[in-house]
XYZ file of N, CA and C in Angstrom:
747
model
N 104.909 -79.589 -58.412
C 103.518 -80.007 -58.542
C 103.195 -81.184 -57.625
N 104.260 -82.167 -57.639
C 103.974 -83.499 -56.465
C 104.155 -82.767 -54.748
N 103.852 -81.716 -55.181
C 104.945 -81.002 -53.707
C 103.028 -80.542 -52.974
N 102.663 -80.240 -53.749
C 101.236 -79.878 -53.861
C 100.171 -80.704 -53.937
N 100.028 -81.626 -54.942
C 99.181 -82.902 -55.364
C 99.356 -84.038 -54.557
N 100.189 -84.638 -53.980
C 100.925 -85.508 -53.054
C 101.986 -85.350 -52.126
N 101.732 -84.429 -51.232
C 103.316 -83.996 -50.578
C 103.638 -84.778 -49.919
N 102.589 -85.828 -49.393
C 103.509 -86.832 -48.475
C 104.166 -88.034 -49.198
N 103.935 -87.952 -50.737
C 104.447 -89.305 -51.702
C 106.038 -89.431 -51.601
N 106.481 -90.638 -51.293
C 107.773 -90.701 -51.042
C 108.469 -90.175 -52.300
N 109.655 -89.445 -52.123
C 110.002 -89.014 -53.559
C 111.424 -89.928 -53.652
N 112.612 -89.643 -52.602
C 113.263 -90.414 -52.651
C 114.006 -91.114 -51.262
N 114.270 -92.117 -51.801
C 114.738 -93.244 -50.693
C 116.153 -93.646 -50.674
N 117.008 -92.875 -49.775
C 118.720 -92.620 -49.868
C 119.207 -93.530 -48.752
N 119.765 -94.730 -49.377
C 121.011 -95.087 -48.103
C 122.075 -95.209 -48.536
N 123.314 -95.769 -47.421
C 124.541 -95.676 -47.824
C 124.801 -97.182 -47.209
N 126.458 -97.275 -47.449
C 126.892 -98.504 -46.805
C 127.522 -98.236 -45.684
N 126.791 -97.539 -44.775
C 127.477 -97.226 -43.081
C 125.633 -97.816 -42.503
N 124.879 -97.924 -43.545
C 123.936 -98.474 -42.828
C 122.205 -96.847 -42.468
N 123.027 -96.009 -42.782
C 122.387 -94.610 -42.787
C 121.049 -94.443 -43.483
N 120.017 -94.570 -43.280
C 118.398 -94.531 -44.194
C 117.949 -92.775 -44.279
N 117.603 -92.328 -45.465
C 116.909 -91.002 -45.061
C 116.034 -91.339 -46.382
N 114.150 -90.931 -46.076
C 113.719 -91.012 -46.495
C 112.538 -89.632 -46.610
N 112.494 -89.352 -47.761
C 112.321 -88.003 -48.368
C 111.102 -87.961 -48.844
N 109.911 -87.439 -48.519
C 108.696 -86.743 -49.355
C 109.094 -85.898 -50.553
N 108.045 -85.489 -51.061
C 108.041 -84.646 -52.316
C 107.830 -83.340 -51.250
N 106.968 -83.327 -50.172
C 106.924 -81.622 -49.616
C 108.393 -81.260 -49.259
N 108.670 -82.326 -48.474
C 110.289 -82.010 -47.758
C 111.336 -81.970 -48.718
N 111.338 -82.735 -50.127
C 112.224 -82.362 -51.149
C 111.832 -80.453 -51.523
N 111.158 -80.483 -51.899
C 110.409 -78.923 -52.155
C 111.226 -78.171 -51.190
N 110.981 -78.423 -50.061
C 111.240 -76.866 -48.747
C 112.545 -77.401 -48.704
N 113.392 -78.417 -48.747
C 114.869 -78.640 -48.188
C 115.529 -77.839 -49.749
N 114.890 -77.867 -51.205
C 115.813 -77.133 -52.401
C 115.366 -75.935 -52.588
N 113.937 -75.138 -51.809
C 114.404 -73.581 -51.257
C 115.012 -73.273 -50.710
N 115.697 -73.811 -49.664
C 116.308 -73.369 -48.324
C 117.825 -73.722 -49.285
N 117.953 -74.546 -50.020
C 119.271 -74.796 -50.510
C 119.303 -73.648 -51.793
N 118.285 -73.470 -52.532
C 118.542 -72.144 -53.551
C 118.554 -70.944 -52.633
N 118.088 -70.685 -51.423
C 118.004 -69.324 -50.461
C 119.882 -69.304 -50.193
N 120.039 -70.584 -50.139
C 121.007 -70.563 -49.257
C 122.608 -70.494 -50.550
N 122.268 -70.935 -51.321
C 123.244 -70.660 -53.218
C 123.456 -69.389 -53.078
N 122.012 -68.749 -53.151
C 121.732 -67.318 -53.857
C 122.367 -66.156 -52.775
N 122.865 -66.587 -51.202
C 123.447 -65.879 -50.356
C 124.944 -65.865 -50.363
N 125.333 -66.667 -51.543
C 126.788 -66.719 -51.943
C 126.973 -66.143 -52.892
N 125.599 -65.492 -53.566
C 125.852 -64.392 -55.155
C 125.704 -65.466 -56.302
N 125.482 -66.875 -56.139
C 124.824 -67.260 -57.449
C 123.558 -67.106 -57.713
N 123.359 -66.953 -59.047
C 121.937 -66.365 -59.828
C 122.194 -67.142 -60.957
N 121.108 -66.529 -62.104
C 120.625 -66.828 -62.942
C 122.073 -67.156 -64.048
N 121.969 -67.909 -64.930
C 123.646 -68.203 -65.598
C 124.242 -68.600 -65.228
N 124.614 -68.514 -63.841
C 126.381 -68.695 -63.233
C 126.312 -70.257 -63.474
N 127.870 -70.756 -63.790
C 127.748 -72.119 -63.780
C 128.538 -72.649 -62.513
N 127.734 -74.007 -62.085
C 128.024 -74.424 -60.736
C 128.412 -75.825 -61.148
N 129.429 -76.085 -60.725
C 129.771 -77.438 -60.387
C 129.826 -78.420 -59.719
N 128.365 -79.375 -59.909
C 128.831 -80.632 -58.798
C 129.859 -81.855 -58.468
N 130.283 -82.000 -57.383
C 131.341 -83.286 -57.597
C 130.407 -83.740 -55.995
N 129.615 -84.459 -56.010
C 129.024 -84.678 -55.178
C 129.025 -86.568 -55.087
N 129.004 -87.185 -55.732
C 128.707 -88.520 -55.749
C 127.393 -88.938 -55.706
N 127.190 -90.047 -55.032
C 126.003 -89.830 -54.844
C 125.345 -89.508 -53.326
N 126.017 -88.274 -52.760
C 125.617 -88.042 -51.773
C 123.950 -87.090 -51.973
N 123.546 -87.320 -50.630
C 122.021 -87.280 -50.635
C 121.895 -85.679 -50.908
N 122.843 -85.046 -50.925
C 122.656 -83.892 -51.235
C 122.548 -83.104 -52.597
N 122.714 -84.168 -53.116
C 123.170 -83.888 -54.872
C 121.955 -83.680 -55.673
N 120.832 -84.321 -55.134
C 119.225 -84.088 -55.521
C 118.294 -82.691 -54.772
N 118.830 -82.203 -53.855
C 118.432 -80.872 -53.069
C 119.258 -79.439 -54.125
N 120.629 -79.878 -54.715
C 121.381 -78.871 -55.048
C 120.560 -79.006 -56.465
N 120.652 -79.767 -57.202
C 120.039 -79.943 -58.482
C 118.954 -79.331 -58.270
N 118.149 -79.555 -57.648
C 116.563 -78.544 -57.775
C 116.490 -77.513 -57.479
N 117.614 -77.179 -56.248
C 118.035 -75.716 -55.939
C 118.572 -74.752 -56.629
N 119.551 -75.437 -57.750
C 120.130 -74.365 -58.908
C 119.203 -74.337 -59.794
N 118.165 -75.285 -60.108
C 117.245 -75.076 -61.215
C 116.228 -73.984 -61.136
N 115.763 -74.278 -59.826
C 115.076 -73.029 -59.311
C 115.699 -71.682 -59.074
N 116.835 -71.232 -59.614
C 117.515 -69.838 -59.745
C 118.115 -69.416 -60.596
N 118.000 -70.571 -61.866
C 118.249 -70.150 -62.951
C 119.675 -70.670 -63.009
N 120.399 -71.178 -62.599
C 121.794 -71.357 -62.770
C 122.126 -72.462 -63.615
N 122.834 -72.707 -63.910
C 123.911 -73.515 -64.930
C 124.463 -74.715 -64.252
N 124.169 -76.005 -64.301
C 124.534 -77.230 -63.679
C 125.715 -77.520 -64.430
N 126.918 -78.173 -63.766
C 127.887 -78.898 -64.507
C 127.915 -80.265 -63.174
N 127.640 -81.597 -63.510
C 127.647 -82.874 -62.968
C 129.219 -82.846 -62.876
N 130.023 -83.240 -62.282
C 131.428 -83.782 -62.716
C 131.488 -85.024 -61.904
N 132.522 -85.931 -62.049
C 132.831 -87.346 -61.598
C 133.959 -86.744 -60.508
N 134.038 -87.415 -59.001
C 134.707 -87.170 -58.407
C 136.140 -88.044 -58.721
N 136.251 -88.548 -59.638
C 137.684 -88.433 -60.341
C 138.369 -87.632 -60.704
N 137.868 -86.602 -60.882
C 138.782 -85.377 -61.875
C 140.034 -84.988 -60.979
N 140.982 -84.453 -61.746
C 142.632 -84.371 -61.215
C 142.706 -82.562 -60.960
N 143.584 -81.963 -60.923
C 144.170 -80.766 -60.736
C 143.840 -80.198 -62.079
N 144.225 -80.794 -62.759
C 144.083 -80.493 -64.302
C 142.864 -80.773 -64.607
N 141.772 -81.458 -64.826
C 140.822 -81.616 -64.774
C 139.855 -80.640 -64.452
N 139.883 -80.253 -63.283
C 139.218 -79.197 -62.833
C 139.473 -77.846 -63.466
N 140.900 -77.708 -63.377
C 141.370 -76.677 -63.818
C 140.640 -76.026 -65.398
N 140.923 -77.493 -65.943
C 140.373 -77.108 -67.295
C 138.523 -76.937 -67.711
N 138.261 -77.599 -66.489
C 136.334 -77.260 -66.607
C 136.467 -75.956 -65.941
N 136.607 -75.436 -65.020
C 136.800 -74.188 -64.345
C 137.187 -72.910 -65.631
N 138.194 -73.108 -66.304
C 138.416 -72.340 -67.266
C 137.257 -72.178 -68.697
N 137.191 -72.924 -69.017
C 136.030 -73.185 -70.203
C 135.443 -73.159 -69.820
N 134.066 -73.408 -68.623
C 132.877 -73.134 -67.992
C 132.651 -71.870 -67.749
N 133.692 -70.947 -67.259
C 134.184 -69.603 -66.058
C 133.093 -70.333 -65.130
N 133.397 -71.161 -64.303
C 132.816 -72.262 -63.353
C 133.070 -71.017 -62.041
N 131.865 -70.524 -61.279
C 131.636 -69.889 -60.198
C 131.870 -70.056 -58.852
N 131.168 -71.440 -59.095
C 131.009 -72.094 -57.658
C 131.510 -73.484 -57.743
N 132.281 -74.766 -57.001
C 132.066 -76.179 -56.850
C 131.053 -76.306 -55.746
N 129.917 -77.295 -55.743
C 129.696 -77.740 -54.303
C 130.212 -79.123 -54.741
N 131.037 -79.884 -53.434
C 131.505 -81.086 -53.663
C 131.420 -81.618 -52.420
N 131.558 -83.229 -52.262
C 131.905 -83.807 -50.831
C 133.529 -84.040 -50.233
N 133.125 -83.983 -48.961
C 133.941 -83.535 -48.027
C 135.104 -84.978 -48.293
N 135.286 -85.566 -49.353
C 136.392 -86.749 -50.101
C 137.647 -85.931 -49.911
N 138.292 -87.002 -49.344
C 140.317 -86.333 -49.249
C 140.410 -85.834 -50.227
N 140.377 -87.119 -51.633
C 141.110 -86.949 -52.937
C 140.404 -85.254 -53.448
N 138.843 -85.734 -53.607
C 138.498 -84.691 -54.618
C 138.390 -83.072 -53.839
N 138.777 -82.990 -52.205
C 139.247 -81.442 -52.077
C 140.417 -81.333 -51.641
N 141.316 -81.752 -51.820
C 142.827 -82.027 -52.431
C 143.168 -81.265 -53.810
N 142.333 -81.860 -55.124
C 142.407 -81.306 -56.181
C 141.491 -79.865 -56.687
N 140.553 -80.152 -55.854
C 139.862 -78.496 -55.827
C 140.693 -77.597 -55.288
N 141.326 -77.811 -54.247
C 142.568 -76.938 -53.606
C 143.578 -76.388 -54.619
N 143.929 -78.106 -55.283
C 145.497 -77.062 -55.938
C 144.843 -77.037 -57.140
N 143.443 -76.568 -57.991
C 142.781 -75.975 -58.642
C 142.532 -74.497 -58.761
N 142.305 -74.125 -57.384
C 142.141 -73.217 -57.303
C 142.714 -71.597 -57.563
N 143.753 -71.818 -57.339
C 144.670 -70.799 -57.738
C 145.027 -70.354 -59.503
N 144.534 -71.300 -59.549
C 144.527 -71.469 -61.568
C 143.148 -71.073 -62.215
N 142.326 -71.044 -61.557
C 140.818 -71.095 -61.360
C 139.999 -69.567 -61.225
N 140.842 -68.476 -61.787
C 139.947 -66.728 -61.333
C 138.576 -66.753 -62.049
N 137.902 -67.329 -61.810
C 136.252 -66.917 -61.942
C 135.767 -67.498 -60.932
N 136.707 -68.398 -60.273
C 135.809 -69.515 -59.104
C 136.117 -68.457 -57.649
N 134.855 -68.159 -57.317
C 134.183 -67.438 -56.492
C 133.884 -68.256 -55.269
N 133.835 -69.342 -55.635
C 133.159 -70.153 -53.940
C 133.088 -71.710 -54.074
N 133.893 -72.083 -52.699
C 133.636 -73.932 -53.098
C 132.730 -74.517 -51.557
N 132.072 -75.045 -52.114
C 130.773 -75.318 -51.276
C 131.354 -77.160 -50.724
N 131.610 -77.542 -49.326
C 131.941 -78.330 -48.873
C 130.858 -79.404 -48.251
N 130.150 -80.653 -48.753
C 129.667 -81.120 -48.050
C 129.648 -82.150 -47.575
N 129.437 -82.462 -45.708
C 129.675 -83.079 -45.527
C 130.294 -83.209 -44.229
N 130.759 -84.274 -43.131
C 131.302 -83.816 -41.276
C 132.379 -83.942 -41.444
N 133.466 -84.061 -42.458
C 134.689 -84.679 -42.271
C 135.738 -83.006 -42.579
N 136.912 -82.906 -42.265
C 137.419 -81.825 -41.974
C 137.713 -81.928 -43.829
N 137.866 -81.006 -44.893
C 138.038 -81.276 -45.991
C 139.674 -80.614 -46.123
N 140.204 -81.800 -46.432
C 141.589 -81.624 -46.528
C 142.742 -80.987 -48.291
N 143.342 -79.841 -48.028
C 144.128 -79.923 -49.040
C 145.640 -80.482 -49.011
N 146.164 -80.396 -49.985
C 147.629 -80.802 -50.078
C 148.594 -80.519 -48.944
N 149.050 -81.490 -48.218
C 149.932 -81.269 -47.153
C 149.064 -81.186 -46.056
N 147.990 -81.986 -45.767
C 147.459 -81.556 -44.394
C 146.990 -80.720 -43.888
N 146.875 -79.393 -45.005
C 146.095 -78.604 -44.368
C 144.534 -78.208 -45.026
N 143.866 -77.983 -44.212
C 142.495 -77.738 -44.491
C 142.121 -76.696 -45.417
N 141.246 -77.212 -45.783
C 140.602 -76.077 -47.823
C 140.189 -74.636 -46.857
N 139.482 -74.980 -45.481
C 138.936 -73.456 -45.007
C 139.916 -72.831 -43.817
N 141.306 -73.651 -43.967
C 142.259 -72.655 -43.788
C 143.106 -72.173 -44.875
N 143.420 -72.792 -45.685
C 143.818 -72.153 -46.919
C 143.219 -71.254 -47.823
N 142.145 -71.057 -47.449
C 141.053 -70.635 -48.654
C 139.536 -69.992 -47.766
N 140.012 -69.438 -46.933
C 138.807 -69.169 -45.962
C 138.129 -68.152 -46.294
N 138.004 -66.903 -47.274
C 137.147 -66.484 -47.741
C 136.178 -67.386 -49.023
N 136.877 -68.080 -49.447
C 136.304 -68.718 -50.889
C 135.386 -69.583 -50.464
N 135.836 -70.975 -48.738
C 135.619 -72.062 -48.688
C 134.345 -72.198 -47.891
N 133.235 -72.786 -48.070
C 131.817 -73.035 -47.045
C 131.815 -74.383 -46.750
N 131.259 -74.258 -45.582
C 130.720 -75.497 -45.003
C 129.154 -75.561 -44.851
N 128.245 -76.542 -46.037
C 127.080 -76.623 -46.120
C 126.049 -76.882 -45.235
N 127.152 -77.905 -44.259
C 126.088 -78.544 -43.080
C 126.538 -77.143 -41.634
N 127.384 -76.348 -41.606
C 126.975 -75.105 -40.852
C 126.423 -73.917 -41.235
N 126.205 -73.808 -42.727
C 125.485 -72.627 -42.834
C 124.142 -72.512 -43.634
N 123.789 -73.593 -44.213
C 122.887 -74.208 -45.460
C 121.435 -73.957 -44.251
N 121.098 -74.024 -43.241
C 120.293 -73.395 -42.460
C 119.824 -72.408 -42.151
N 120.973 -71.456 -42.294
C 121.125 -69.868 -41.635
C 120.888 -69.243 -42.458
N 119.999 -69.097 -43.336
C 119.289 -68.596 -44.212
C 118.283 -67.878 -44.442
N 117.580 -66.992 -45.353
C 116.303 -66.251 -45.119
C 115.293 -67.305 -45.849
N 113.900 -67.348 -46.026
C 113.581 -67.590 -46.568
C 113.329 -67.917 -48.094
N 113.092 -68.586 -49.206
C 113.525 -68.658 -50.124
C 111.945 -67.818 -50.866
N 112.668 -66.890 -51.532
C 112.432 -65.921 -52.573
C 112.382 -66.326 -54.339
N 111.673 -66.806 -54.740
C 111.882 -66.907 -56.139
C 111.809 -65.945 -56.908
N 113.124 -66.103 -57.780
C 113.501 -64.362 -58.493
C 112.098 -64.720 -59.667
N 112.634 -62.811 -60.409
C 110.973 -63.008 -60.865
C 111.519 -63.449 -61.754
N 112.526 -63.684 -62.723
C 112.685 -64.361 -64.002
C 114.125 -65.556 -63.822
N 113.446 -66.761 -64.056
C 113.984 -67.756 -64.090
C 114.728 -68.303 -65.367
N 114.443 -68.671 -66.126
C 114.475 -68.976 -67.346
C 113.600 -68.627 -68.336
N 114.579 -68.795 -69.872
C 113.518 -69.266 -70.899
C 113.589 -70.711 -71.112
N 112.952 -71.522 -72.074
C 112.973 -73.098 -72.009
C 114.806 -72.776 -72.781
N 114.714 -72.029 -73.433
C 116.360 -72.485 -74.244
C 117.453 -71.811 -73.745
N 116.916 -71.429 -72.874
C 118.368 -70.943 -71.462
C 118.550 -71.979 -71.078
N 120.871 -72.028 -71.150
C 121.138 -73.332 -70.681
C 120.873 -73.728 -68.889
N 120.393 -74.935 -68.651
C 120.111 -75.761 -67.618
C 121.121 -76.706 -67.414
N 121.935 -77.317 -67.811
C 122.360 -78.200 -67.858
C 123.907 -78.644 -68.795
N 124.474 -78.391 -67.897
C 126.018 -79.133 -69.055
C 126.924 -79.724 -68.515
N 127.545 -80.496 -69.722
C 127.928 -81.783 -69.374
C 129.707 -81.576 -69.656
N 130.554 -82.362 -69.469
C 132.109 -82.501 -70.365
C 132.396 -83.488 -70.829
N 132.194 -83.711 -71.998
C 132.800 -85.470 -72.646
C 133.613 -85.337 -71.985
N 133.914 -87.172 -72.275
C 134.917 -87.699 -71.692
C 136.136 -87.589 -72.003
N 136.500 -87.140 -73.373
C 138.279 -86.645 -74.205
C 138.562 -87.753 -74.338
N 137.620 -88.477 -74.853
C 138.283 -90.054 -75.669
C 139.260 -89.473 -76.789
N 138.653 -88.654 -77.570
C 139.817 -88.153 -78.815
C 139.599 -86.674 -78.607
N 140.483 -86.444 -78.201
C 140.660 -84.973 -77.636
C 140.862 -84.383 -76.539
N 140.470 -82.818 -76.332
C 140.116 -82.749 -74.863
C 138.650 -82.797 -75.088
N 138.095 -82.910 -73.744
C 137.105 -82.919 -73.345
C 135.736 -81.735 -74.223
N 134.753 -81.902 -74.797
C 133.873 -80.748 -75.042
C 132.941 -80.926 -74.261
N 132.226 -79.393 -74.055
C 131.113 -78.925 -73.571
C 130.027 -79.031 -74.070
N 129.080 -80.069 -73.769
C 127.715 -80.461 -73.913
C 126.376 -79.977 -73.244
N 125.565 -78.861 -73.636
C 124.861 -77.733 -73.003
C 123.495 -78.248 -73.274
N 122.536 -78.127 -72.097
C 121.310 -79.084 -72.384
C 120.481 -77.628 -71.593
N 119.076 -77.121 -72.419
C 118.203 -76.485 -72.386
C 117.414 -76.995 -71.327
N 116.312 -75.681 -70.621
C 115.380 -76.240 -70.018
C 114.256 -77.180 -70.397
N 114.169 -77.633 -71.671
C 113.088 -78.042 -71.951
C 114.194 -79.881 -72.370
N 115.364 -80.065 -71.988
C 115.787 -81.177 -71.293
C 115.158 -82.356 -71.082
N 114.680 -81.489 -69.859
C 114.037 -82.492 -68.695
C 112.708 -82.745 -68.883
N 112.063 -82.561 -70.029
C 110.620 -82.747 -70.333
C 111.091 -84.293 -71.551
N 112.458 -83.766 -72.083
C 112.176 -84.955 -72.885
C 112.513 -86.482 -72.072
N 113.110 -86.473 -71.075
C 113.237 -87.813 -70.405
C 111.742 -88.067 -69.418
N 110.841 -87.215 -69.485
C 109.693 -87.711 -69.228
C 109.108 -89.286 -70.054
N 109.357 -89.483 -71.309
C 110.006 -90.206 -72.368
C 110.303 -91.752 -71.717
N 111.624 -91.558 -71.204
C 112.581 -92.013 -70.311
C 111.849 -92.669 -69.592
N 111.576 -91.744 -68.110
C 110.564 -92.497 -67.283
C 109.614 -93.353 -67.096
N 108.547 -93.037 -68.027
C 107.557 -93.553 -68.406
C 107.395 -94.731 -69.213
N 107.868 -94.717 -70.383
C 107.636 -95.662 -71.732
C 108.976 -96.553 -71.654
N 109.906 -95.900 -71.141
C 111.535 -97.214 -71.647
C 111.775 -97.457 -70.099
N 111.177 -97.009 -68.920
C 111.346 -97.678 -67.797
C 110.496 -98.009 -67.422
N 109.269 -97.782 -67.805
C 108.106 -98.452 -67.441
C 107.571 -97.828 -65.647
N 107.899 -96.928 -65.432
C 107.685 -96.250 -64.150
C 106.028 -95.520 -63.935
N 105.527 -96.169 -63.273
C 104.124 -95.008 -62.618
C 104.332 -94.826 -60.787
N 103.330 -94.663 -60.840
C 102.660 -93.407 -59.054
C 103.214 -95.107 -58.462
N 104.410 -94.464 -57.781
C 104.416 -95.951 -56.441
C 105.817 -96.852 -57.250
N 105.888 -96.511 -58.096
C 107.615 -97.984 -58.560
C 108.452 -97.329 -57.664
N 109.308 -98.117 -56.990
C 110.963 -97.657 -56.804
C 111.809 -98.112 -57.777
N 112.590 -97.336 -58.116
C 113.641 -97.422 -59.034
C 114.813 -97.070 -58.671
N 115.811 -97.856 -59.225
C 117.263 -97.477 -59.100
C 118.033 -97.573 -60.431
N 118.741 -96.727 -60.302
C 119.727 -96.523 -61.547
C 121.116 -96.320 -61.635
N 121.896 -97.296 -60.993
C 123.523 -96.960 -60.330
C 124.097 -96.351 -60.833
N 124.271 -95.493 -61.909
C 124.946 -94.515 -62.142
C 125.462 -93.371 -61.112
N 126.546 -93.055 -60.811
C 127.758 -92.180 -60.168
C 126.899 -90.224 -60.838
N 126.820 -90.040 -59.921
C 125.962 -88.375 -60.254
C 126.504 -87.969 -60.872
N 127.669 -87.890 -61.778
C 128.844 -87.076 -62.213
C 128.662 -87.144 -63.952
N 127.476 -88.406 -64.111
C 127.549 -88.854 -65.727
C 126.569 -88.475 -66.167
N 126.075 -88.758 -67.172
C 124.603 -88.305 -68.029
C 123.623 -89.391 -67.369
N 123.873 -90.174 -67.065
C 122.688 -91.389 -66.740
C 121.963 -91.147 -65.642
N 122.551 -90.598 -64.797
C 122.107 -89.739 -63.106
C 121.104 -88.983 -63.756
N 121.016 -88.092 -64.393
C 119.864 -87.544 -64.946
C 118.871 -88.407 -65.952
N 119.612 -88.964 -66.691
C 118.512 -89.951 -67.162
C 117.604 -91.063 -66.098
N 118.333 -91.181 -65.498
C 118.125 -92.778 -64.687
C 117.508 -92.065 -63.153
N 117.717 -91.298 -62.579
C 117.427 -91.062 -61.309
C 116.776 -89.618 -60.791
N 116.435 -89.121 -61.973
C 116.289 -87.531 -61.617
C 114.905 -86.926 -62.277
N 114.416 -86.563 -63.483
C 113.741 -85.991 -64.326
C 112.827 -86.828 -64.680
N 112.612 -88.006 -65.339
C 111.835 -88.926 -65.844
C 111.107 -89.722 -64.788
N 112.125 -90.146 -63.766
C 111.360 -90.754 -62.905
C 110.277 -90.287 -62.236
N 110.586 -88.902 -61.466
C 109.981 -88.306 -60.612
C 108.591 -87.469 -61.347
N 108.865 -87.453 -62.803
C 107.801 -87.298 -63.493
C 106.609 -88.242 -63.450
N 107.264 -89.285 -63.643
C 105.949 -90.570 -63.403
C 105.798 -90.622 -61.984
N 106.444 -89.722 -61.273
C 105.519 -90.087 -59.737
C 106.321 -91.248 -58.615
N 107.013 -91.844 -59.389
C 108.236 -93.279 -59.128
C 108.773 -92.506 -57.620
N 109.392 -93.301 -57.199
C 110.318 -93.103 -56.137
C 111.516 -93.594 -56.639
N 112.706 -92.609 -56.239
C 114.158 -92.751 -56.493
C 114.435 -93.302 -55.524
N 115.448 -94.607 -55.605
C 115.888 -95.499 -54.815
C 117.868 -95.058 -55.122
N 118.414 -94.723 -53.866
C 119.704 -94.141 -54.194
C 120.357 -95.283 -52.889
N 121.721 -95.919 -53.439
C 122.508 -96.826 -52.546
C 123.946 -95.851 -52.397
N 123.957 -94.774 -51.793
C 125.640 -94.212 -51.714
C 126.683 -95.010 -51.435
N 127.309 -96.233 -52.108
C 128.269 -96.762 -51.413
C 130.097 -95.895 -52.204
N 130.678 -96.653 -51.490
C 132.006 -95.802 -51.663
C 132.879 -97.116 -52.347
N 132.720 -97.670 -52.383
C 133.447 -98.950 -53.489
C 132.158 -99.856 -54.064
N 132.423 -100.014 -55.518
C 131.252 -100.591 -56.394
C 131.377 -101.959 -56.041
């Protein structure tokens, strides 16, 4: 709707600590998470499938989020901490389809020796310029070269984006989460489309956000607060998301 009503309103405002600025409209958010759902949906995800981000807070993590929402798919946030085991075990309990993650030693290292433990995972989505490395030096898209993509060479080469005719209902899951396994293992926390209407809430009344605030909310994309704090509520009130990618807190 801001894509329409205000397309030139800044939506969000991404830097990092290399000094890097990219600054984002609401039209150009719009056309960059068709071209990213055109570009999902040419890997065979649809409606259900659950996808896993390990993204950080790379600038891409707000294009994929609107891109799976718009195709009906199943979000899982994860923390680019997770281990071999870790993954392994969201991959299994999810039947997790896809990862898109960044191009981090550690975390495609452990997507690597995940993988083989991992038969529902269909595709790991790489983003990012750096060569993504597995165990022993060798590369995830030589080890794994039917499974493995590279976002920034093919996330272009795309058809136009098509919206299927049935997206959701409001209580089709959108959204899930994995406690943390303070006492236990970890459970699966499943959040409906109608979610993201209640941190409108959020935005508005407990952050005090209208047309024109920048806001920031340091939370790591991987937790519940990334959606509370930087995603749904804000952009409801019209706010601009203020995102700092650094790589040590």
């Amino acid at each position: 709707a801001w894509a329409e009503e205000a397309p030139e309103k800044l939506a969000l405002l991404w830097t990092n600590d290399e000094g890097k600025e990219i600054r984002t409209t609401f039209r150009e958010l719009k056309e960059q998470s068709d071209q990213a759902a055109s570009y999902l949906m040419t890997l065979g995800i649809g409606k259900g499938d659950p996808v896993m981000l390990i993204l950080k807070r790379r600038y891409e993590w707000w294009v994929t989020m609107l891109a799976l929402h718009k195709i009906g798919a199943v979000v899982i946030p994860a923390t680019h901490m997770l281990t071999k085991k870790d993954i392994v075990y969201r991959n299994t309990r999810a039947s997790v389809e896809a990862i898109v993650c960044v191009d981090d030693a550690y975390v495609c290292e452990q997507i690597g020796l995940a993988i083989d433990d991992s038969p529902t995972l269909k595709s790991v989505v790489v983003v990012g310029d750096h060569q993504p490395m597995a165990a022993a030096g060798t590369s995830l898209f030589t080890l794994h070269p039917s499974l493995c993509h590279n976002w920034q060479a093919e996330w272009q080469q795309v058809p136009a984006f098509q919206r299927p005719s049935f997206v959701n209902n409001n209580d089709d899951t959108m959204l899930m989460y994995f406690t943390s396994g303070t006492s236990g293992e970890p459970k699966m926390v499943a959040h409906d489309f109608l979610y993201a209407m209640g941190h409108l809430t959020t935005g508005v009344f407990w952050h005090n956000l209208h047309d024109g605030s920048l806001h920031l909310t340091v939370a790591d994309t991987g937790w519940g607060k990334a959606v509370w704090g930087k995603f749904y509520g804000q952009w409801f009130a019209g706010a601009t998301v203020f995102v700092f990618d650094h790589e040590k807190f």
